[in-house]
Coordinates of C-alpha atoms and ligand atoms in Angstrom, one line a residue:
M6 CA -14.8 -19.3 -15.4
A7 CA -16.6 -17.5 -12.5
R8 CA -14.5 -14.7 -11.1
V9 CA -16.0 -12.9 -8.1
H10 CA -15.9 -9.2 -7.3
N11 CA -12.9 -9.2 -5.0
F12 CA -12.7 -6.4 -2.4
A13 CA -10.0 -8.1 -0.3
A14 CA -7.5 -5.9 1.5
G15 CA -4.5 -7.8 0.4
P16 CA -3.5 -10.1 -1.2
A17 CA -6.0 -8.6 -3.5
A18 CA -7.4 -8.5 -7.0
L19 CA -5.0 -8.5 -9.9
P20 CA -5.8 -7.4 -13.4
L21 CA -7.4 -10.3 -15.3
G22 CA -5.3 -9.5 -18.4
V23 CA -2.1 -9.8 -16.4
L24 CA -3.2 -13.2 -15.0
E25 CA -4.0 -14.4 -18.5
E26 CA -0.7 -13.2 -19.9
V27 CA 1.2 -14.9 -17.0
A28 CA -0.8 -18.1 -17.6
A29 CA 0.0 -18.1 -21.3
E30 CA 3.8 -17.8 -20.7
L31 CA 4.0 -19.9 -17.5
V32 CA 5.4 -23.0 -18.9
E33 CA 7.7 -21.4 -21.4
Y34 CA 8.8 -17.8 -21.2
G35 CA 9.5 -16.5 -24.6
D36 CA 11.9 -18.9 -26.3
T37 CA 13.9 -19.6 -23.2
G38 CA 12.8 -23.2 -23.0
M39 CA 11.8 -22.7 -19.3
S40 CA 9.4 -21.0 -17.0
V41 CA 10.3 -17.8 -15.1
L42 CA 9.8 -20.0 -12.0
E43 CA 12.7 -22.1 -13.1
M44 CA 15.1 -19.4 -14.2
S45 CA 18.3 -18.5 -12.4
H46 CA 18.2 -15.0 -11.0
R47 CA 21.7 -14.6 -12.3
S48 CA 20.7 -15.3 -15.9
A49 CA 20.6 -12.7 -18.6
N50 CA 17.0 -13.6 -19.3
Y51 CA 16.0 -12.9 -15.8
Q52 CA 18.1 -9.7 -15.5
E53 CA 16.1 -8.4 -18.5
I54 CA 12.8 -9.1 -16.6
Y55 CA 14.1 -7.4 -13.5
D56 CA 15.4 -4.4 -15.4
H57 CA 12.1 -4.0 -17.2
A58 CA 10.2 -4.1 -14.0
E59 CA 12.4 -1.4 -12.4
Q60 CA 12.3 0.8 -15.6
S61 CA 8.5 0.5 -15.9
L62 CA 8.1 1.6 -12.2
R63 CA 10.6 4.5 -12.7
E64 CA 8.5 5.7 -15.6
L65 CA 5.2 5.4 -13.8
L66 CA 6.3 7.4 -10.8
D67 CA 8.9 9.5 -12.6
I68 CA 11.4 8.5 -10.0
P69 CA 14.4 10.9 -10.0
S70 CA 17.8 9.3 -10.9
D71 CA 19.2 9.9 -7.4
Y72 CA 16.7 7.4 -5.9
R73 CA 17.4 3.7 -5.8
V74 CA 14.7 1.1 -6.3
M75 CA 14.8 -2.3 -4.5
F76 CA 12.5 -5.3 -4.7
L77 CA 12.9 -7.1 -1.4
Q78 CA 11.2 -9.8 0.7
G79 CA 9.8 -9.7 4.3
G80 CA 6.8 -7.4 3.6
A81 CA 6.3 -3.9 4.8
T82 CA 6.7 -5.5 8.3
L83 CA 10.4 -6.2 7.8
Q84 CA 10.9 -2.6 6.7
F85 CA 9.5 -1.4 10.0
A86 CA 12.9 -2.6 11.4
A87 CA 15.0 -1.8 8.3
I88 CA 14.0 1.9 8.5
P89 CA 15.5 2.6 11.9
L90 CA 18.4 0.2 11.2
N91 CA 19.3 2.1 8.0
L92 CA 18.4 5.6 9.0
M93 CA 18.9 6.3 12.7
R94 CA 22.2 8.0 12.5
T95 CA 21.5 10.4 15.4
G96 CA 19.2 7.8 17.0
R97 CA 16.0 9.9 17.0
A98 CA 13.0 9.6 14.8
D99 CA 9.4 10.9 14.8
Y100 CA 6.3 8.9 14.0
L101 CA 2.7 9.9 13.2
V102 CA 0.6 7.1 14.6
T103 CA -2.6 6.9 12.5
G104 CA -3.4 3.2 12.7
S105 CA -2.2 -0.3 13.5
F106 CA 0.5 -0.5 10.9
A107 CA 1.8 3.0 11.8
K108 CA 1.9 1.9 15.5
K109 CA 3.7 -1.3 14.7
A110 CA 6.3 0.6 12.7
W111 CA 6.8 2.9 15.6
A112 CA 7.0 0.1 18.2
E113 CA 9.6 -1.7 16.1
A114 CA 11.7 1.5 15.9
T115 CA 11.7 1.8 19.7
K116 CA 14.0 -1.3 19.7
Y117 CA 16.7 0.6 17.9
G118 CA 16.6 4.2 19.1
Q119 CA 14.4 7.0 20.4
A120 CA 11.2 6.8 18.3
R121 CA 8.8 9.5 19.4
V122 CA 5.1 9.6 18.7
A123 CA 4.8 13.2 17.4
A124 CA 1.0 12.8 17.1
T125 CA -1.6 10.0 17.2
S126 CA -5.3 9.6 16.4
E127 CA -5.7 6.6 18.6
D128 CA -7.9 8.6 21.0
T129 CA -10.6 8.5 18.3
A130 CA -10.0 5.0 17.2
F131 CA -7.8 6.1 14.2
D132 CA -10.7 7.6 12.4
R133 CA -8.6 10.4 11.0
I134 CA -5.2 11.7 9.9
C135 CA -3.6 13.9 12.5
D136 CA -4.1 17.6 11.9
S137 CA -0.6 19.1 11.1
A138 CA -1.5 22.2 13.3
T139 CA -1.5 19.9 16.4
Y140 CA 2.2 18.7 16.3
Q141 CA 5.7 19.8 15.5
V142 CA 8.3 17.7 13.8
D143 CA 11.6 17.4 15.6
K144 CA 13.9 19.4 13.3
S145 CA 16.9 17.2 14.2
A146 CA 15.1 13.8 13.8
D147 CA 16.6 11.4 11.4
Y148 CA 13.2 11.1 9.7
L149 CA 9.5 11.4 10.1
H150 CA 7.5 8.2 9.4
I151 CA 3.9 8.2 8.2
C152 CA 1.6 5.5 7.0
E153 CA 0.1 7.2 4.0
N154 CA -3.0 5.1 3.7
N155 CA -4.4 3.3 6.7
T156 CA -5.7 0.1 5.2
I157 CA -7.6 -1.1 8.3
Y158 CA -9.4 2.2 9.1
G159 CA -9.8 3.6 5.6
T160 CA -8.0 6.9 6.1
M161 CA -5.5 8.6 3.8
Y162 CA -3.3 11.6 3.8
H163 CA -4.6 14.2 1.3
E164 CA -1.7 16.5 2.1
L165 CA 1.8 15.5 3.1
P166 CA 3.2 16.9 6.4
D167 CA 5.8 19.6 5.9
T168 CA 8.9 18.1 7.3
G169 CA 11.4 20.8 6.2
D170 CA 14.8 19.1 5.9
V171 CA 13.7 16.0 7.8
P172 CA 13.4 13.1 5.4
L173 CA 9.8 11.8 5.1
V174 CA 9.5 8.1 5.2
S175 CA 6.2 6.7 3.9
D176 CA 4.6 3.3 4.2
M177 CA 2.6 3.4 0.9
S178 CA 1.6 -0.3 1.0
S179 CA -2.1 0.3 0.3
C180 CA -1.9 3.4 -1.9
F181 CA 1.2 2.6 -4.0
L182 CA 0.4 3.5 -7.6
A183 CA -3.2 4.4 -6.6
R184 CA -2.4 8.0 -7.3
P185 CA 0.5 10.1 -8.4
A186 CA 3.3 10.7 -5.9
D187 CA 6.0 13.4 -6.1
V188 CA 8.9 11.1 -5.2
S189 CA 11.3 14.0 -4.6
R190 CA 9.3 15.0 -1.5
Y191 CA 10.1 11.7 0.2
G192 CA 13.3 10.3 1.6
V193 CA 12.0 6.7 1.5
I194 CA 8.8 5.1 0.1
Y195 CA 8.1 1.5 0.7
A196 CA 5.2 -0.8 -0.1
G197 CA 4.2 -4.4 0.1
A198 CA 3.2 -5.3 -3.4
Q199 CA 0.1 -7.4 -2.5
K200 CA -2.3 -4.5 -2.2
N201 CA -1.9 -2.7 -5.5
A202 CA 1.3 -3.7 -7.3
G203 CA 1.5 -7.4 -7.5
P204 CA 1.6 -10.6 -5.5
A205 CA 2.5 -11.2 -1.8
G206 CA 6.2 -11.7 -1.2
V207 CA 7.6 -8.5 -2.8
T208 CA 8.3 -5.3 -1.0
I209 CA 9.3 -2.3 -3.0
V210 CA 11.6 0.2 -1.4
I211 CA 12.5 3.6 -3.1
A212 CA 15.2 5.4 -1.2
R213 CA 17.2 8.6 -1.8
E214 CA 20.8 7.7 -2.4
D215 CA 22.3 10.0 0.2
L216 CA 20.1 8.4 2.9
I217 CA 21.3 5.0 1.9
G218 CA 24.9 6.1 2.1
D219 CA 27.7 3.5 2.1
S220 CA 26.4 1.5 5.1
P221 CA 23.4 1.3 7.3
A222 CA 23.2 3.7 10.3
L223 CA 23.4 0.8 12.8
D224 CA 26.2 -1.8 12.6
I225 CA 23.8 -4.5 13.9
C226 CA 21.7 -4.2 10.8
P227 CA 21.4 -7.6 9.2
T228 CA 23.2 -7.7 5.9
Y229 CA 20.0 -8.7 4.1
M230 CA 18.2 -5.6 5.4
S231 CA 21.0 -3.1 4.6
W232 CA 19.8 -0.9 1.8
A233 CA 23.4 -0.1 0.9
T234 CA 24.0 -3.8 0.3
Q235 CA 20.7 -4.5 -1.5
A236 CA 20.8 -1.4 -3.7
G237 CA 24.4 -2.1 -4.5
A238 CA 23.5 -5.7 -5.5
G239 CA 20.5 -4.7 -7.6
S240 CA 18.2 -6.4 -5.0
M241 CA 20.1 -9.6 -5.6
Y242 CA 22.4 -9.9 -2.5
N243 CA 20.6 -13.2 -2.2
T244 CA 17.9 -14.9 -4.3
P245 CA 15.0 -12.4 -4.7
N246 CA 11.3 -13.3 -5.3
T247 CA 12.0 -13.8 -9.0
F248 CA 8.4 -14.7 -10.0
G249 CA 6.9 -12.0 -7.8
I250 CA 9.1 -9.3 -9.4
Y251 CA 8.2 -10.5 -12.9
L252 CA 4.5 -10.3 -12.0
C253 CA 5.0 -6.7 -10.5
G254 CA 6.6 -5.7 -13.9
K255 CA 3.4 -7.0 -15.7
V256 CA 1.2 -5.0 -13.3
F257 CA 3.3 -1.8 -13.9
D258 CA 2.9 -2.3 -17.6
W259 CA -0.8 -2.7 -17.1
V260 CA -1.0 0.6 -15.1
A261 CA 0.9 2.4 -17.8
A262 CA -1.5 1.0 -20.5
Q263 CA -4.5 2.3 -18.5
G264 CA -3.0 5.8 -18.6
G265 CA -0.7 5.7 -15.6
V266 CA -1.1 6.7 -12.0
A267 CA -3.1 9.8 -12.7
A268 CA -5.7 7.7 -14.5
M269 CA -5.6 5.2 -11.6
E270 CA -6.4 8.1 -9.2
E271 CA -9.4 9.2 -11.2
R272 CA -10.7 5.7 -11.4
N273 CA -10.2 5.0 -7.7
R274 CA -11.8 8.3 -6.8
A275 CA -14.9 7.5 -9.0
K276 CA -15.2 4.0 -7.4
S277 CA -14.8 5.3 -3.8
D278 CA -17.1 8.3 -4.3
M279 CA -19.8 5.8 -5.5
L280 CA -19.7 4.1 -2.1
Y281 CA -19.2 7.3 0.0
D282 CA -22.3 8.8 -1.7
I283 CA -24.4 5.9 -0.5
I284 CA -23.0 6.0 3.0
D285 CA -23.6 9.8 3.3
A286 CA -27.2 9.4 2.1
S287 CA -27.9 6.3 4.2
D288 CA -29.7 5.8 7.5
L289 CA -28.2 2.3 7.8
Y290 CA -24.6 2.7 7.0
Q291 CA -22.2 4.8 9.0
G292 CA -18.8 5.8 7.7
V293 CA -15.8 4.9 9.9
A294 CA -13.3 7.5 8.6
Q295 CA -13.9 11.2 9.1
P296 CA -14.9 12.8 5.8
G297 CA -11.7 14.9 5.5
S298 CA -9.5 11.8 5.9
R299 CA -11.3 9.3 3.7
S300 CA -9.3 6.9 1.6
I301 CA -9.8 6.3 -2.1
C302 CA -8.4 2.8 -1.6
N303 CA -10.2 1.3 1.4
V304 CA -13.8 2.4 2.2
T305 CA -14.9 1.5 5.7
F306 CA -18.4 1.7 7.2
R307 CA -20.6 -0.2 9.6
C308 CA -24.2 -1.1 10.2
P309 CA -25.9 -0.2 13.5
T310 CA -25.0 -3.7 15.0
P311 CA -22.2 -6.2 14.6
E312 CA -25.0 -8.8 13.7
L313 CA -26.1 -6.6 10.8
D314 CA -22.5 -6.2 9.7
A315 CA -22.2 -10.0 9.6
Q316 CA -25.5 -10.4 7.7
F317 CA -24.2 -7.8 5.2
V318 CA -20.9 -9.7 4.7
A319 CA -22.7 -13.0 4.3
S320 CA -25.3 -11.8 1.9
A321 CA -22.7 -9.9 -0.1
S322 CA -20.7 -13.1 -0.5
E323 CA -23.8 -14.9 -1.8
H324 CA -24.0 -12.2 -4.5
G325 CA -20.4 -12.8 -5.6
L326 CA -19.0 -9.8 -3.6
V327 CA -16.2 -11.1 -1.5
G328 CA -13.6 -9.8 0.9
V329 CA -15.8 -7.0 2.5
K330 CA -15.5 -8.1 6.2
G331 CA -13.7 -5.4 8.2
H332 CA -10.3 -6.1 9.8
R333 CA -10.6 -7.7 13.2
A334 CA -9.1 -4.6 14.8
A335 CA -11.8 -2.3 13.4
G336 CA -14.9 -4.5 12.8
G337 CA -17.6 -3.4 10.4
I338 CA -17.3 -3.6 6.7
R339 CA -14.4 -2.6 4.4
A340 CA -14.3 -2.5 0.7
S341 CA -10.8 -2.3 -0.8
L342 CA -10.9 -0.7 -4.2
Y343 CA -7.3 -1.1 -5.4
N344 CA -6.3 -0.4 -9.0
A345 CA -7.3 -3.8 -10.3
V346 CA -10.8 -3.6 -8.9
E347 CA -12.9 -2.8 -12.0
P348 CA -15.4 0.1 -11.8
A349 CA -18.1 -2.5 -12.6
S350 CA -17.2 -4.3 -9.3
A351 CA -17.7 -1.0 -7.4
E352 CA -21.0 -0.5 -9.2
A353 CA -22.1 -4.1 -8.2
L354 CA -21.3 -3.4 -4.6
A355 CA -23.0 0.0 -4.7
S356 CA -26.2 -1.6 -6.0
F357 CA -26.0 -4.4 -3.4
M358 CA -25.7 -1.7 -0.7
R359 CA -28.8 0.0 -1.9
D360 CA -30.7 -3.3 -2.1
F361 CA -29.6 -4.4 1.3
E362 CA -30.7 -1.2 2.9
S363 CA -34.1 -1.3 1.4
Q364 CA -34.5 -4.9 2.5
M365 CA -33.7 -3.7 6.0
G366 CA -36.5 -1.3 5.6
G367 CA -34.1 1.7 5.7
S368 CA -35.0 4.9 3.9
S369 CA -32.3 6.8 2.1
R370 CA -32.0 10.4 3.1
S371 CA -31.1 11.6 -0.4
Ligands
PLP410 C1 -0.6 -4.7 4.6 C2 0.1 -3.5 5.2 C3 1.3 -3.7 5.9 C4 1.8 -5.1 6.2 O1 2.3 -5.6 5.1 P1 3.1 -7.1 5.1 O2 3.4 -7.2 3.7 O3 2.1 -8.1 5.6 O4 4.2 -7.0 6.0 C5 1.9 -2.6 6.4 N1 1.4 -1.4 6.2 C6 0.3 -1.1 5.5 C7 -0.1 0.3 5.2 C8 -0.4 -2.2 4.9 O5 -1.5 -2.0 4.2

């Protein structure tokens, strides 16, 4: 077996122990005589798997009892529409546009109501989180939407905006379980699983009960996308991604066994600091994100020319370091350091970065 150091942005690395456990029980789960892949979502055996996944997640994030948890399909992208459809009761919402996904979420919401860009960092190519002193949240908005970790640009909120009574809705796709979150400060948290929590094809939605209500804000909301319907049906209004949810449950257990989300944050900080230290001391690498907005999940930087970036990516791959090509919207280099990326992988990348720079004849400033 030759596993590479996987820095992909998503789908991304999964814990090896989880993969091995899944492999061991793939053909027969417990003494059920069948694979989880073959199991009815209405069976008692599967319900147990589902309940375990939800319970394990509730413990990890200490989710208050008045929040409902859903495991849906369609990615974070489908939630870009589900959010206004479920929440736009007065028809107005605010968005902080700090990257491509934040902008897509806003653009989708404009189809259903008045979605206002309260602030954007597009003028500086999304290199930062918007300074809260530069905008005001509409006190009568149905919600304020943020993208908490901007996967493509490598920026992250280090302080949540103060929204008063306006519910905060957070796209946590790329920082879900990467650090602790005080769930009670949010109205809705949602995340595609494929970055940090499991395989592609599962989207986790955590929503406060009173915001879900008895029915979605807009009558045109497709039944599948109604949180009232899905929460009421325990995410089983229709067939859920049964295998994906099972795998998420395994990843949640793994995070708990590592010491929980606080331990994950410490680990992610140590990994990202390793790379940021090199960038800050380098004459070759230039960080993309402004230092105050740097992400602990996605580290972005570039060489002086796109040709050198390409050379870096190709050479890294030859050294077993894969998935470091920047997103096409941002270019450059991006190392995603999600929970399952081992510190040894970050060390291998750090050492490659140093070697690559000295080969280029660069001198470190440190
Ligand atoms: C990956 C990502 C998305 C898109 O997720 P899909 O599951 O492909 O819909 C949205 N937001 C953020 C922050 C992401 O990282």
